[in-house]
Short mmCIF file of C-alpha atoms in Angstrom, two decimals:
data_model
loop_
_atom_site.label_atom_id
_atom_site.label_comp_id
_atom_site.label_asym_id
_atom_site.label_seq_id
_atom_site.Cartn_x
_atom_site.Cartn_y
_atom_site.Cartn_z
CA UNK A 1 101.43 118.85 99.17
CA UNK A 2 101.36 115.82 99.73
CA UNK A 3 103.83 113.03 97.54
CA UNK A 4 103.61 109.57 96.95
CA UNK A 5 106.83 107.58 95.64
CA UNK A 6 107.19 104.28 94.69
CA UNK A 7 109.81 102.50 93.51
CA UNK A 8 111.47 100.25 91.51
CA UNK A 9 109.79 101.50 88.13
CA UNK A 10 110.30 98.27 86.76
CA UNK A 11 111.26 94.78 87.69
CA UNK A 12 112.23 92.05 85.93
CA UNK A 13 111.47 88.62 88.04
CA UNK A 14 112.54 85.19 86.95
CA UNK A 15 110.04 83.32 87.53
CA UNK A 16 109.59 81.33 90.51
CA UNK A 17 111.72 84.08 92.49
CA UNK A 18 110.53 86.81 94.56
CA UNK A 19 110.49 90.74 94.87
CA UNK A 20 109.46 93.76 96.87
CA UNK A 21 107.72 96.75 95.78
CA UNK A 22 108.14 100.09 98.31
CA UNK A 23 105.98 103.15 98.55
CA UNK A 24 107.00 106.41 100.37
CA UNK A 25 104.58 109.11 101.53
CA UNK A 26 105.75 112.81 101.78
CA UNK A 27 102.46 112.95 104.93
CA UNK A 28 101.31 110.54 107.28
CA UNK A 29 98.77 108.71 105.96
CA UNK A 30 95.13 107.87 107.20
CA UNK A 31 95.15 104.40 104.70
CA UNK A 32 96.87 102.97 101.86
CA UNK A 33 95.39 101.05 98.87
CA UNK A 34 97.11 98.78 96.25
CA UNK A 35 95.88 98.55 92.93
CA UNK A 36 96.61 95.95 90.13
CA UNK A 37 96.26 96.98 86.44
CA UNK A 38 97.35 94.10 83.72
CA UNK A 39 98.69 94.96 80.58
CA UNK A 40 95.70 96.64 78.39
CA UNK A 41 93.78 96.55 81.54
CA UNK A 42 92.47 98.91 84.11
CA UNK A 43 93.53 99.63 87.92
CA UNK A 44 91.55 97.00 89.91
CA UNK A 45 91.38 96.83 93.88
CA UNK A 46 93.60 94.62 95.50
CA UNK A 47 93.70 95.88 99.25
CA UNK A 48 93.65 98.44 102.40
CA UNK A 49 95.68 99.05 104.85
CA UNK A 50 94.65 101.62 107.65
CA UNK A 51 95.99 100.28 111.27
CA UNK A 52 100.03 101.23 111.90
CA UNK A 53 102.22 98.30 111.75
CA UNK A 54 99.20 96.12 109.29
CA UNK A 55 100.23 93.42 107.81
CA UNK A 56 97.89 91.21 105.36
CA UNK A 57 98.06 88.61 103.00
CA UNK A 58 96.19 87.34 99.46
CA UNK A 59 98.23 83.75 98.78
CA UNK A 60 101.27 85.00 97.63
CA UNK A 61 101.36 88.63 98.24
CA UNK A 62 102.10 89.97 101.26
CA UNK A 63 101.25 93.90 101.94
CA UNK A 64 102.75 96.05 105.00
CA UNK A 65 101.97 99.29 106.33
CA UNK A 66 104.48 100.93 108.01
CA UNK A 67 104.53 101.51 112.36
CA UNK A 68 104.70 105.45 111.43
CA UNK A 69 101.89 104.65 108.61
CA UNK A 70 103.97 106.66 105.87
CA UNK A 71 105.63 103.61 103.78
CA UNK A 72 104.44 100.69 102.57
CA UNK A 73 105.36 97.56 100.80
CA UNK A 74 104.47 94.82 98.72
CA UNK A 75 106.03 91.55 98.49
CA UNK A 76 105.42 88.98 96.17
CA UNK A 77 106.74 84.97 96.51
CA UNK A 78 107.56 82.68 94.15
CA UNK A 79 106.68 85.41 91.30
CA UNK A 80 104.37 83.43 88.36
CA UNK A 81 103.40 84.73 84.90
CA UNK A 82 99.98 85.96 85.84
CA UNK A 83 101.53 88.47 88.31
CA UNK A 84 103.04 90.51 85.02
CA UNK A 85 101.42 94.33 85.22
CA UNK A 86 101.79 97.49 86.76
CA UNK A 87 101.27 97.90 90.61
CA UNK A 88 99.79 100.79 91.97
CA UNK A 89 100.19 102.19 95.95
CA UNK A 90 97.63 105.14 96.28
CA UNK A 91 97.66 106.72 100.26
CA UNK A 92 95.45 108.73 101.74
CA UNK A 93 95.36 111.91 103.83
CA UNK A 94 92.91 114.49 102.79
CA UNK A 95 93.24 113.17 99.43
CA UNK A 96 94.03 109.71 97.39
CA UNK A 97 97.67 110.09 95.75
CA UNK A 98 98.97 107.05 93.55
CA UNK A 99 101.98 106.36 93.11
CA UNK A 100 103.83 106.21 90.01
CA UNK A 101 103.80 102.49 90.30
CA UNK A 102 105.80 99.33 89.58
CA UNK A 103 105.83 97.51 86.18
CA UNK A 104 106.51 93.68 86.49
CA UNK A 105 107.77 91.66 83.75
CA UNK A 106 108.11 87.74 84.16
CA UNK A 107 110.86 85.78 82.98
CA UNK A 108 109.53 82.10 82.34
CA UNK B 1 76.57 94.21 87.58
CA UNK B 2 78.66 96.74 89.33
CA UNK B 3 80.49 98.51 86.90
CA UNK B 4 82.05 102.19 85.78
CA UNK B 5 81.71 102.22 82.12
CA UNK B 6 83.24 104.85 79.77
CA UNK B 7 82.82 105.84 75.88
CA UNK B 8 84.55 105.98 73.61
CA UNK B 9 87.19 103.22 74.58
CA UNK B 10 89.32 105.02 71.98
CA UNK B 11 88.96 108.48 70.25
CA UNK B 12 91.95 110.14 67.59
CA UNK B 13 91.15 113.84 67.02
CA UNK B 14 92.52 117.05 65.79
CA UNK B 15 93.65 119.80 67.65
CA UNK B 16 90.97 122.43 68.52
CA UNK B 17 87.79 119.76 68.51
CA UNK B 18 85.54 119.81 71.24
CA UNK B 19 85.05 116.42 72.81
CA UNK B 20 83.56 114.69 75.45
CA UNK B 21 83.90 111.58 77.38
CA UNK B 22 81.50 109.77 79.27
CA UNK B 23 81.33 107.89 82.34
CA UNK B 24 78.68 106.18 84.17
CA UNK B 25 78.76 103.93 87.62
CA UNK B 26 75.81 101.68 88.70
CA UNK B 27 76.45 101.71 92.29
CA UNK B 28 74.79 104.65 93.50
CA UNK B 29 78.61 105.97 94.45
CA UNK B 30 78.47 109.51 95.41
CA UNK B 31 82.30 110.14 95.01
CA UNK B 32 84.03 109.78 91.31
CA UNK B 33 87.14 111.42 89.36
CA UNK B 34 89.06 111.11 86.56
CA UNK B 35 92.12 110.66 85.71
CA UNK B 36 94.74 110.61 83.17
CA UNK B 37 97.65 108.17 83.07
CA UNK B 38 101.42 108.69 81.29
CA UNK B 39 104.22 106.55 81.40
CA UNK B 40 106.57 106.83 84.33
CA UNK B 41 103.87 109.36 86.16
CA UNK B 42 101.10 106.59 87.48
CA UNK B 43 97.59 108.21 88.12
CA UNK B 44 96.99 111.83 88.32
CA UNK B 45 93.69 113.43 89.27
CA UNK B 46 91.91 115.62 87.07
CA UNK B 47 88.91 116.33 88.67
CA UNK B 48 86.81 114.81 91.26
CA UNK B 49 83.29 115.24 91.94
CA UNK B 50 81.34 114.44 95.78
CA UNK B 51 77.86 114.34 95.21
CA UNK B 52 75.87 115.92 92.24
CA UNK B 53 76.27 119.08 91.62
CA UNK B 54 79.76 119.60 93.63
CA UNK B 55 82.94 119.43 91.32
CA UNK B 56 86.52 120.34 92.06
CA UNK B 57 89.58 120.16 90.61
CA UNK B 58 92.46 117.38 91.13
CA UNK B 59 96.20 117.86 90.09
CA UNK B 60 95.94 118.10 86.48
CA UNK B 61 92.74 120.46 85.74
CA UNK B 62 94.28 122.53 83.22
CA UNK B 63 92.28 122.17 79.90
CA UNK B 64 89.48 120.10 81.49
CA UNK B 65 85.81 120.77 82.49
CA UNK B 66 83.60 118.41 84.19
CA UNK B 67 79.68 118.31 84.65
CA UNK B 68 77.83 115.93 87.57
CA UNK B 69 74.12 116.50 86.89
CA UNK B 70 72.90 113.11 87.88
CA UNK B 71 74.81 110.83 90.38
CA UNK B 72 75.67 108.25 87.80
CA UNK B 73 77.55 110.34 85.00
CA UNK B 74 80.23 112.34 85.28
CA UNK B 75 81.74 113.49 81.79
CA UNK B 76 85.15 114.53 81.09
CA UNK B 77 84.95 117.73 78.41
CA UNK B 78 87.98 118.74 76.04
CA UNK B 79 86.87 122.38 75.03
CA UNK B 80 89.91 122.76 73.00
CA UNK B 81 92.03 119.31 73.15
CA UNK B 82 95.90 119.98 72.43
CA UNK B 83 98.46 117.18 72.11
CA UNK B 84 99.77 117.72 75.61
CA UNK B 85 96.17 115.77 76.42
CA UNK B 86 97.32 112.44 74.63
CA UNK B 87 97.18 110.04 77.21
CA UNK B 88 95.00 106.98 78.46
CA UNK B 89 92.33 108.20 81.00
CA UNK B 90 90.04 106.52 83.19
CA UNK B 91 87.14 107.29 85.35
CA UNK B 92 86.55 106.11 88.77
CA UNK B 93 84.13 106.30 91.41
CA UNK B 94 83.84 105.20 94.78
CA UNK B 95 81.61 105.29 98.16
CA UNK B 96 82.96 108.30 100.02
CA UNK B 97 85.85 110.94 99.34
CA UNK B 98 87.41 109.78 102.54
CA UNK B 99 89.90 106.89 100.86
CA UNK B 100 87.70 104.01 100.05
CA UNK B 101 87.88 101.38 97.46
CA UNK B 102 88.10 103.12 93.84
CA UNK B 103 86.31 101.30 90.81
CA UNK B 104 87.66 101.63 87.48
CA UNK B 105 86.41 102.26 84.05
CA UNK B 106 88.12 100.46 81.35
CA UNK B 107 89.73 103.42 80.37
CA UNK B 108 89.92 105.87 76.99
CA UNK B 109 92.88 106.33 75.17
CA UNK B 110 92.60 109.82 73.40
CA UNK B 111 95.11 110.24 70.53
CA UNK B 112 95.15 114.37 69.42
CA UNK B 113 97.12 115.39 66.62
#
């Protein structure tokens, strides 16, 4: 069936620097979402990706999808304290799978 | 406004003690699920439901029942909760099944002992 993996698990940013967050699918996908859930907080939409190759940005955060639309990454630049939470990569073939997701922790 | 809400926000029980949790969306969606969520294992999908009356089961159905009699609610039944069902779970819905935008509850962390 199909997998979703996402790593790291956890990162630890000083602030002000930036980092990448990967996702792997086990299928090719049809889209790929990324969620954002803050600490005490529930998963909240950030974005879709459906087109091979997408690339989009909100202000700091860049998202990718991947030319053979089974990976996908997010990056984040110049890393501030209200990016601290868990990020979520959920792709879809038949079905939505989320990854396990990344847990950011700021350093001021 | 648009919103998923769920009750109770937090719930400690006993072994063996029927419960249920509720969840209700306001945007006419036709597709919702729940889930549960553990450390280091992100979102898995308990069940999902497409349009009243049609339920199926996600990854995780074991120990679970769901009901969809009216398009907004979609409750999440413990016949017989065991501590391997202590975890934080949320309900979601969305437009379709086919990978659109999910909408959160604010989630119910369910303690059993």
């Amino acid at each position: 069936g199909q997998q979703v993996m996402q790593i790291p698990q956890y990162q630890h940013v000083q602030e002000g620097e930036d980092f990448t967050t990967y996702c792997n699918s086990s299928t090719t996908l049809s889209n790929i979402q990324w969620y954002k859930q803050r600490p005490g907080g529930h998963p909240v939409f950030l974005i879709q990706l459906v087109k091979s190759g997408e690339v989009k940005k909100q202000k700091r955060l860049t998202f990718q999808f991947g030319e053979a639309k089974k990976n996908s990454s997010l990056h984040i630049t110049a890393t501030q304290t209200t990016d601290v939470g868990t990020y979520f990569c959920a792709g879809y073939d038949y079905k939505l799978s989320f990854g396990a997701g990344t847990t950011v922790t700021v350093r001021a | 406004e648009a919103q998923v809400t769920q009750n109770p926000r937090y719930l400690i029980t006993v072994t063996g003690k029927k419960l249920t949790v509720t969840c209700s969306q306001n945007m006419n969606h036709e597709y919702m699920s729940w889930y549960r969520q553990d450390p280091g294992l992100g979102l898995r999908q308990i069940y999902y439901s497409m349009n009243v009356e049609v339920t199926d089961k996600g990854d995780v159905p074991e120990g679970y029942k769901v009901s969809r009699k009216e398009k907004r609610n979609f409750p999440l039944i413990l016949e017989s909760p065991s501590p391997n069902q202590t975890s934080l779970y949320f309900c979601a819905s969305s437009l379709s099944n086919q990978g659109s935008e999910q909408y959160f509850g604010p989630g119910t962390r369910l303690t059993v002992t």
